XYZ file of C-alpha atoms in Angstrom:
448
model
C -89.734 29.691 -62.855
C -89.621 26.640 -61.425
C -92.089 25.615 -58.693
C -89.999 24.645 -55.576
C -92.731 22.445 -54.040
C -92.732 20.516 -56.898
C -88.882 20.483 -57.580
C -88.674 18.972 -53.887
C -91.061 16.069 -54.458
C -89.169 15.292 -57.457
C -86.109 15.116 -55.627
C -87.707 12.861 -52.997
C -89.185 10.590 -55.606
C -85.983 10.498 -57.387
C -84.333 9.513 -54.305
C -86.493 6.654 -53.719
C -86.347 5.550 -57.265
C -82.535 5.231 -56.771
C -83.141 2.811 -53.598
C -83.732 -0.603 -55.381
C -82.683 -2.475 -52.207
C -85.120 -2.254 -49.099
C -84.955 1.031 -47.274
C -84.576 0.820 -43.447
C -85.927 3.558 -41.527
C -83.946 4.964 -38.598
C -82.804 8.338 -37.033
C -79.430 8.229 -39.100
C -80.921 7.107 -42.409
C -83.734 9.943 -42.230
C -81.094 12.520 -41.437
C -78.954 11.673 -44.258
C -82.056 11.965 -46.364
C -83.342 15.364 -45.574
C -79.747 16.817 -45.737
C -79.681 15.817 -49.184
C -83.248 16.821 -50.079
C -82.937 20.212 -48.111
C -85.415 22.102 -45.939
C -88.064 22.384 -48.606
C -88.490 18.684 -48.910
C -88.664 18.634 -44.783
C -91.375 20.953 -44.922
C -93.171 19.049 -47.373
C -92.964 15.756 -45.628
C -93.717 17.389 -42.129
C -96.956 18.664 -43.466
C -97.966 15.253 -45.137
C -97.644 13.873 -41.835
C -99.927 16.321 -40.136
C -102.627 15.771 -42.702
C -102.637 11.949 -42.149
C -102.587 11.858 -38.478
C -105.386 14.413 -38.650
C -107.312 12.120 -40.781
C -106.644 9.078 -38.623
C -108.113 11.152 -35.686
C -111.125 11.946 -37.565
C -111.459 8.484 -38.072
C -110.909 7.035 -34.652
C -113.726 9.332 -33.562
C -116.331 7.837 -35.622
C -119.483 6.140 -33.763
C -118.767 2.281 -33.597
C -120.624 -0.304 -35.525
C -123.631 -2.072 -33.603
C -122.583 -5.679 -33.757
C -125.424 -6.901 -31.121
C -126.821 -10.374 -31.820
C -130.644 -10.533 -33.330
C -132.826 -11.584 -30.406
C -134.058 -15.079 -30.720
C -136.669 -17.432 -28.981
C -136.880 -21.038 -28.178
C -139.599 -24.090 -28.599
C -140.368 -26.299 -25.766
C -141.676 -29.801 -27.178
C -143.391 -31.939 -24.690
C -144.470 -35.577 -25.217
C -146.955 -37.436 -23.333
C -147.865 -40.987 -24.242
C -150.691 -42.995 -22.933
C -152.363 -46.330 -23.260
C -151.349 -49.904 -22.116
C -147.398 -50.203 -23.087
C -145.754 -50.394 -20.130
C -142.519 -49.218 -21.774
C -142.838 -47.239 -24.720
C -140.091 -46.438 -27.024
C -139.330 -42.872 -27.914
C -139.857 -40.717 -30.535
C -137.985 -38.458 -33.489
C -138.743 -34.637 -33.460
C -138.332 -33.091 -36.682
C -138.008 -29.088 -36.340
C -137.650 -26.897 -39.406
C -134.329 -25.124 -39.783
C -132.696 -27.355 -37.010
C -131.434 -31.095 -36.760
C -133.753 -34.048 -35.848
C -133.846 -34.779 -32.236
C -134.513 -37.953 -29.969
C -136.949 -37.408 -27.304
C -138.604 -39.984 -24.676
C -142.068 -41.474 -24.813
C -142.808 -38.885 -21.712
C -140.307 -36.164 -22.398
C -139.663 -32.739 -23.496
C -136.667 -31.170 -25.083
C -135.887 -27.283 -25.695
C -134.938 -25.776 -28.952
C -133.261 -22.889 -28.509
C -131.775 -19.484 -30.886
C -134.565 -19.855 -33.088
C -135.187 -16.380 -35.132
C -138.668 -14.989 -34.604
C -141.048 -16.619 -37.202
C -143.239 -19.785 -38.123
C -141.739 -23.174 -37.785
C -143.203 -26.569 -38.660
C -142.770 -29.346 -36.017
C -143.425 -32.961 -36.739
C -143.232 -36.119 -34.339
C -142.210 -39.361 -36.172
C -141.187 -42.838 -35.231
C -144.322 -43.786 -33.937
C -144.592 -47.453 -33.358
C -147.549 -49.460 -35.256
C -149.246 -50.182 -32.023
C -149.472 -46.513 -31.284
C -151.485 -43.744 -32.820
C -151.134 -39.905 -32.442
C -153.995 -37.872 -31.108
C -154.453 -35.101 -33.310
C -152.022 -34.053 -35.830
C -148.522 -35.092 -35.515
C -147.102 -31.824 -37.694
C -147.597 -28.749 -35.471
C -146.873 -25.095 -36.262
C -144.953 -22.655 -33.846
C -144.886 -19.312 -33.590
C -141.450 -17.779 -32.149
C -141.171 -14.492 -30.705
C -137.997 -12.492 -29.686
C -136.746 -13.722 -26.231
C -139.854 -15.948 -25.717
C -140.731 -19.469 -25.096
C -143.201 -21.283 -27.564
C -144.666 -24.507 -26.257
C -145.605 -27.228 -28.589
C -147.476 -30.677 -27.156
C -147.927 -34.025 -28.781
C -149.824 -36.803 -27.334
C -149.626 -40.574 -28.606
C -151.806 -43.320 -27.415
C -150.003 -46.980 -27.152
C -151.663 -50.366 -27.191
C -150.453 -53.127 -25.045
C -147.870 -55.119 -26.617
C -145.469 -58.165 -25.670
C -142.053 -56.858 -26.527
C -139.016 -59.284 -25.949
C -141.369 -61.500 -23.993
C -142.521 -65.114 -23.888
C -146.276 -66.082 -23.744
C -146.968 -69.743 -22.402
C -149.591 -71.494 -20.367
C -148.750 -72.032 -16.677
C -150.749 -74.809 -14.669
C -150.388 -76.846 -11.483
C -147.802 -79.779 -11.229
C -150.442 -82.314 -12.070
C -150.934 -80.523 -15.558
C -154.434 -79.221 -14.398
C -155.750 -75.329 -14.081
C -153.657 -74.052 -16.840
C -153.627 -70.245 -17.597
C -151.969 -67.710 -19.869
C -148.843 -65.883 -18.832
C -146.084 -64.257 -20.014
C -142.406 -63.287 -18.798
C -139.149 -61.939 -19.592
C -136.765 -64.011 -21.703
C -134.853 -64.988 -18.603
C -137.989 -66.017 -16.685
C -138.235 -62.934 -14.505
C -141.457 -60.514 -14.320
C -144.066 -63.173 -14.777
C -147.329 -62.099 -15.488
C -150.977 -63.562 -15.633
C -152.694 -62.203 -18.850
C -155.699 -64.398 -19.089
C -157.359 -65.315 -15.681
C -159.403 -68.271 -16.853
C -158.445 -71.942 -16.976
C -157.836 -72.976 -20.743
C -158.580 -76.492 -22.001
C -155.482 -76.640 -24.637
C -152.781 -75.097 -22.997
C -150.344 -75.862 -25.969
C -152.206 -73.740 -28.398
C -151.316 -70.055 -27.430
C -149.819 -68.145 -30.278
C -148.459 -64.322 -30.460
C -149.222 -62.149 -33.330
C -146.479 -60.820 -35.244
C -147.087 -57.283 -34.334
C -147.047 -58.364 -30.500
C -150.610 -56.828 -29.785
C -152.790 -60.059 -30.038
C -152.784 -63.645 -28.599
C -154.763 -66.392 -29.705
C -155.550 -69.919 -28.234
C -157.925 -72.771 -28.277
C -160.765 -73.217 -25.811
C -164.017 -74.842 -25.595
C -167.011 -72.823 -25.746
C -169.055 -72.629 -22.448
C -171.629 -75.041 -22.367
C -170.291 -76.693 -25.500
C -167.708 -79.229 -26.586
C -167.033 -77.755 -29.804
C -163.488 -76.310 -29.902
C -162.995 -72.811 -31.035
C -160.481 -70.336 -31.340
C -160.170 -67.048 -29.305
C -158.295 -63.868 -30.073
C -157.508 -61.244 -27.484
C -155.295 -58.271 -26.781
C -151.716 -58.774 -25.436
C -153.224 -57.740 -21.937
C -155.971 -60.214 -21.940
C -158.863 -57.786 -22.914
C -161.293 -57.634 -25.642
C -161.626 -61.494 -25.796
C -163.706 -62.738 -28.923
C -164.227 -66.218 -30.432
C -163.731 -66.664 -34.184
C -167.261 -67.674 -35.418
C -167.502 -71.246 -36.459
C -169.784 -72.726 -39.231
C -172.255 -75.522 -37.581
C -171.842 -78.734 -39.070
C -173.828 -82.326 -38.598
C -170.624 -83.592 -37.291
C -169.326 -81.834 -34.416
C -165.894 -82.590 -35.239
C -165.948 -80.901 -38.490
C -166.891 -77.629 -36.626
C -163.669 -77.780 -34.166
C -161.146 -75.295 -34.949
C -157.317 -76.336 -34.658
C -153.620 -75.102 -34.964
C -154.071 -71.021 -35.588
C -151.283 -69.560 -37.074
C -150.890 -65.779 -37.641
C -150.098 -64.373 -40.928
C -147.351 -61.590 -41.104
C -149.676 -58.647 -41.465
C -151.223 -59.979 -37.741
C -154.930 -59.294 -39.572
C -155.412 -62.867 -40.459
C -155.318 -66.096 -39.031
C -155.266 -69.816 -40.890
C -156.524 -72.433 -39.037
C -158.041 -76.486 -39.191
C -161.629 -76.423 -39.448
C -162.283 -80.160 -39.406
C -160.972 -81.379 -43.023
C -160.737 -77.939 -44.312
C -158.464 -74.787 -43.977
C -159.814 -71.145 -42.933
C -158.200 -68.007 -43.514
C -160.026 -65.643 -41.379
C -159.927 -61.769 -41.436
C -160.297 -60.242 -37.918
C -161.538 -57.127 -39.170
C -164.012 -57.828 -41.894
C -164.861 -61.413 -40.718
C -164.307 -62.852 -44.311
C -163.411 -66.348 -44.537
C -161.422 -67.938 -47.200
C -161.633 -71.736 -47.573
C -159.675 -74.861 -48.663
C -161.110 -77.844 -49.283
C -159.181 -81.255 -49.161
C -160.243 -84.709 -50.325
C -162.194 -86.852 -47.941
C -159.554 -88.141 -45.393
C -156.697 -85.434 -46.000
C -156.013 -82.276 -44.090
C -153.159 -79.810 -43.868
C -152.238 -78.675 -40.522
C -150.460 -74.918 -41.341
C -147.460 -74.691 -38.668
C -146.170 -71.193 -40.223
C -147.166 -68.632 -42.973
C -143.883 -67.801 -44.973
C -142.749 -65.800 -48.000
C -144.735 -62.726 -46.771
C -148.333 -64.623 -46.612
C -148.014 -66.344 -49.874
C -147.344 -69.783 -48.705
C -147.931 -72.162 -45.846
C -145.533 -74.639 -44.218
C -147.122 -77.106 -42.532
C -147.515 -81.177 -42.313
C -149.887 -82.919 -44.878
C -151.770 -86.025 -43.664
C -153.356 -88.719 -45.415
C -156.074 -90.866 -43.599
C -156.840 -93.609 -46.443
C -159.439 -96.254 -44.703
C -157.480 -99.616 -44.707
C -154.003 -97.920 -44.557
C -151.874 -96.580 -42.394
C -151.866 -92.813 -41.483
C -149.284 -91.061 -43.621
C -147.477 -87.930 -42.277
C -145.757 -85.697 -44.691
C -143.539 -82.351 -44.303
C -144.845 -79.920 -46.780
C -144.997 -76.527 -48.621
C -148.016 -74.975 -50.149
C -149.167 -71.688 -51.962
C -151.560 -70.070 -49.515
C -154.644 -70.826 -51.710
C -153.701 -74.651 -51.490
C -152.428 -75.109 -54.620
C -148.734 -76.443 -55.401
C -148.233 -79.049 -52.751
C -144.452 -79.640 -52.367
C -143.562 -82.663 -50.161
C -140.142 -82.289 -48.501
C -140.198 -85.595 -46.584
C -142.409 -88.544 -46.341
C -141.456 -91.865 -44.346
C -143.462 -94.480 -43.066
C -143.826 -94.527 -39.367
C -142.982 -91.051 -38.811
C -144.983 -88.252 -37.290
C -144.350 -84.398 -37.628
C -145.284 -82.330 -34.779
C -143.837 -78.866 -35.266
C -141.920 -77.065 -37.996
C -140.796 -73.558 -38.279
C -138.601 -71.831 -40.658
C -135.006 -71.150 -39.120
C -134.042 -69.021 -42.228
C -135.141 -68.457 -45.762
C -133.819 -71.781 -46.991
C -133.902 -73.807 -43.951
C -136.256 -74.960 -41.579
C -136.434 -76.892 -38.002
C -139.010 -79.625 -36.926
C -139.292 -82.499 -34.889
C -140.176 -85.771 -35.848
C -141.515 -88.682 -33.840
C -141.502 -92.466 -34.412
C -144.843 -93.775 -34.344
C -143.811 -96.644 -31.909
C -144.412 -97.134 -28.071
C -141.789 -94.853 -25.869
C -140.492 -91.564 -26.537
C -138.456 -91.074 -29.735
C -138.897 -87.337 -30.566
C -135.654 -85.981 -31.963
C -135.093 -82.406 -33.572
C -133.947 -82.105 -37.352
C -133.236 -79.263 -39.922
C -133.897 -79.573 -43.390
C -133.585 -77.403 -46.776
C -136.865 -75.873 -48.282
C -136.216 -78.300 -51.396
C -136.126 -81.385 -49.039
C -132.384 -81.716 -49.235
C -129.664 -81.903 -46.723
C -132.024 -83.606 -43.838
C -130.155 -84.064 -40.615
C -130.459 -84.672 -37.005
C -129.412 -81.555 -34.955
C -130.259 -82.597 -31.746
C -126.859 -83.384 -30.562
C -125.877 -80.046 -31.787
C -128.338 -78.215 -29.129
C -126.643 -79.041 -25.689
C -129.371 -81.330 -24.534
C -128.880 -84.208 -22.710
C -129.531 -87.459 -24.882
C -132.471 -88.272 -22.062
C -134.113 -85.122 -22.415
C -137.629 -85.138 -23.988
C -138.114 -82.281 -26.446
C -141.476 -81.658 -26.863
C -142.039 -78.140 -28.399
C -139.754 -74.999 -29.617
C -140.033 -71.624 -30.495
C -137.417 -69.138 -32.287
C -136.391 -65.715 -31.445
C -136.766 -62.784 -33.613
C -133.051 -62.574 -35.194
C -133.545 -66.701 -35.665
C -130.230 -66.959 -33.893
C -131.882 -68.774 -30.278
C -134.129 -71.854 -30.408
C -136.354 -72.030 -27.113
C -137.528 -75.472 -26.187
C -140.262 -77.057 -23.814
C -138.901 -80.465 -22.587
C -139.117 -82.880 -19.929
C -135.749 -84.050 -17.829
C -136.694 -86.718 -15.279
C -139.737 -85.877 -14.066
C -139.566 -82.139 -14.058
C -140.489 -79.642 -17.255
C -138.486 -76.945 -18.297
C -138.077 -73.920 -20.815
C -134.329 -74.092 -22.349
C -132.604 -71.681 -24.336
C -129.997 -72.822 -26.737
C -128.401 -72.062 -30.239
C -127.025 -74.602 -32.698
C -123.548 -76.028 -31.434
C -124.534 -74.072 -27.999
C -125.219 -75.180 -24.691
C -128.825 -75.051 -23.045
C -129.608 -72.116 -20.442
C -132.569 -73.100 -18.359
C -135.132 -70.353 -17.641
C -135.596 -69.940 -13.765
C -139.398 -69.330 -12.625
C -140.416 -69.282 -8.837
C -142.978 -71.726 -7.650
C -144.094 -75.318 -8.052
C -145.945 -75.286 -11.262
C -145.564 -76.576 -14.742
C -145.087 -74.307 -17.934
C -145.924 -75.514 -21.384
C -145.514 -74.594 -24.858
C -143.947 -71.172 -25.223
C -144.231 -68.683 -27.675
C -141.505 -66.302 -28.354
C -142.760 -62.467 -29.259
C -141.424 -61.380 -32.678
C -141.254 -57.648 -31.450
C -138.035 -56.360 -29.817
C -136.792 -53.200 -28.623
C -135.318 -51.228 -31.438
């Protein structure tokens, strides 16, 4: 005997098998279908529907899945900067598992949504004139719904950043003291409250933290080089070696090395490179009557740019624009002409230098020129700087990016600082008060 249920199912399946095109469900189609299949098939269909709906009801009554977020905490990072930098730059904070963040020198940041656990935090981007008090890598333990505070402290030396340093005196060219100002002449500050004998010798170290200058020792006519911090504190004299001839003991023309740890200067007819920390002296001896006045230390401290002078008895003094190795060897003469005196030379870029030459005659015949380091393409550029033909250019300094030149010059009976470019116009710096300012030096440190 045939199983009726099985027979009904077979009919349903057979019916669907015959429907090759999509079956549209509506009241008319369902009535027609069940009329063809009979009551047994209808019973099977209704029973299946009840069982399916019953199972859906059981699934809906199951407890919901808990998707609440995992509890987190946060890290509060506080930065304190002390010392003598009046406008310190900020730092970068690196937090394990998070992006690096910038933070002010005396600021704080909050890092939220950190899972409970231990995290490494490091303070980076500390400038060379600053040092951290303690470790600059710290561990922070974060707890759920808690705030963990981490503190860093940095101490900074005084620094000359985007500043000029020069000597300022009375308008009769006396009573010079060392001052600084912004690049436009604003915010003038007294650095060294003592009159110095040689106002044109002030030089800033490349890292902006020290100043060198020439002065006489108290109660002694010996000319000596002094070094002090950028704020005028901790003034020290570079020791000199005695000599029977006082002139041989004098120290002139201090220039800084790129590392700001050494100074080269002329000591009589010798050159001395002096290491500030160790006190070590390296001497370069020249033939009698010869000297080399170093103007700039170049090629990362391996070469000197300067003025080589020969003073042979019975012959005119000869000035030569020259480059030598830092040990005095390999002297290369760039320019030598009778009746010329070179009074300044500085690198404009890696292949070109700018210098001032003076015709050795009565009157004032200074002119600004540039020349390649191989001695080629020597040309007068004074008419490209925007100065009047009657302006008397005395000395100059160059901006850190080598695009601007700042001249100390005379115009009529007054003296000014004028900033210009090649093929540019002169911008006079504006100062208050009836004073004269001479021989500026432009700090090579600039804000990032």
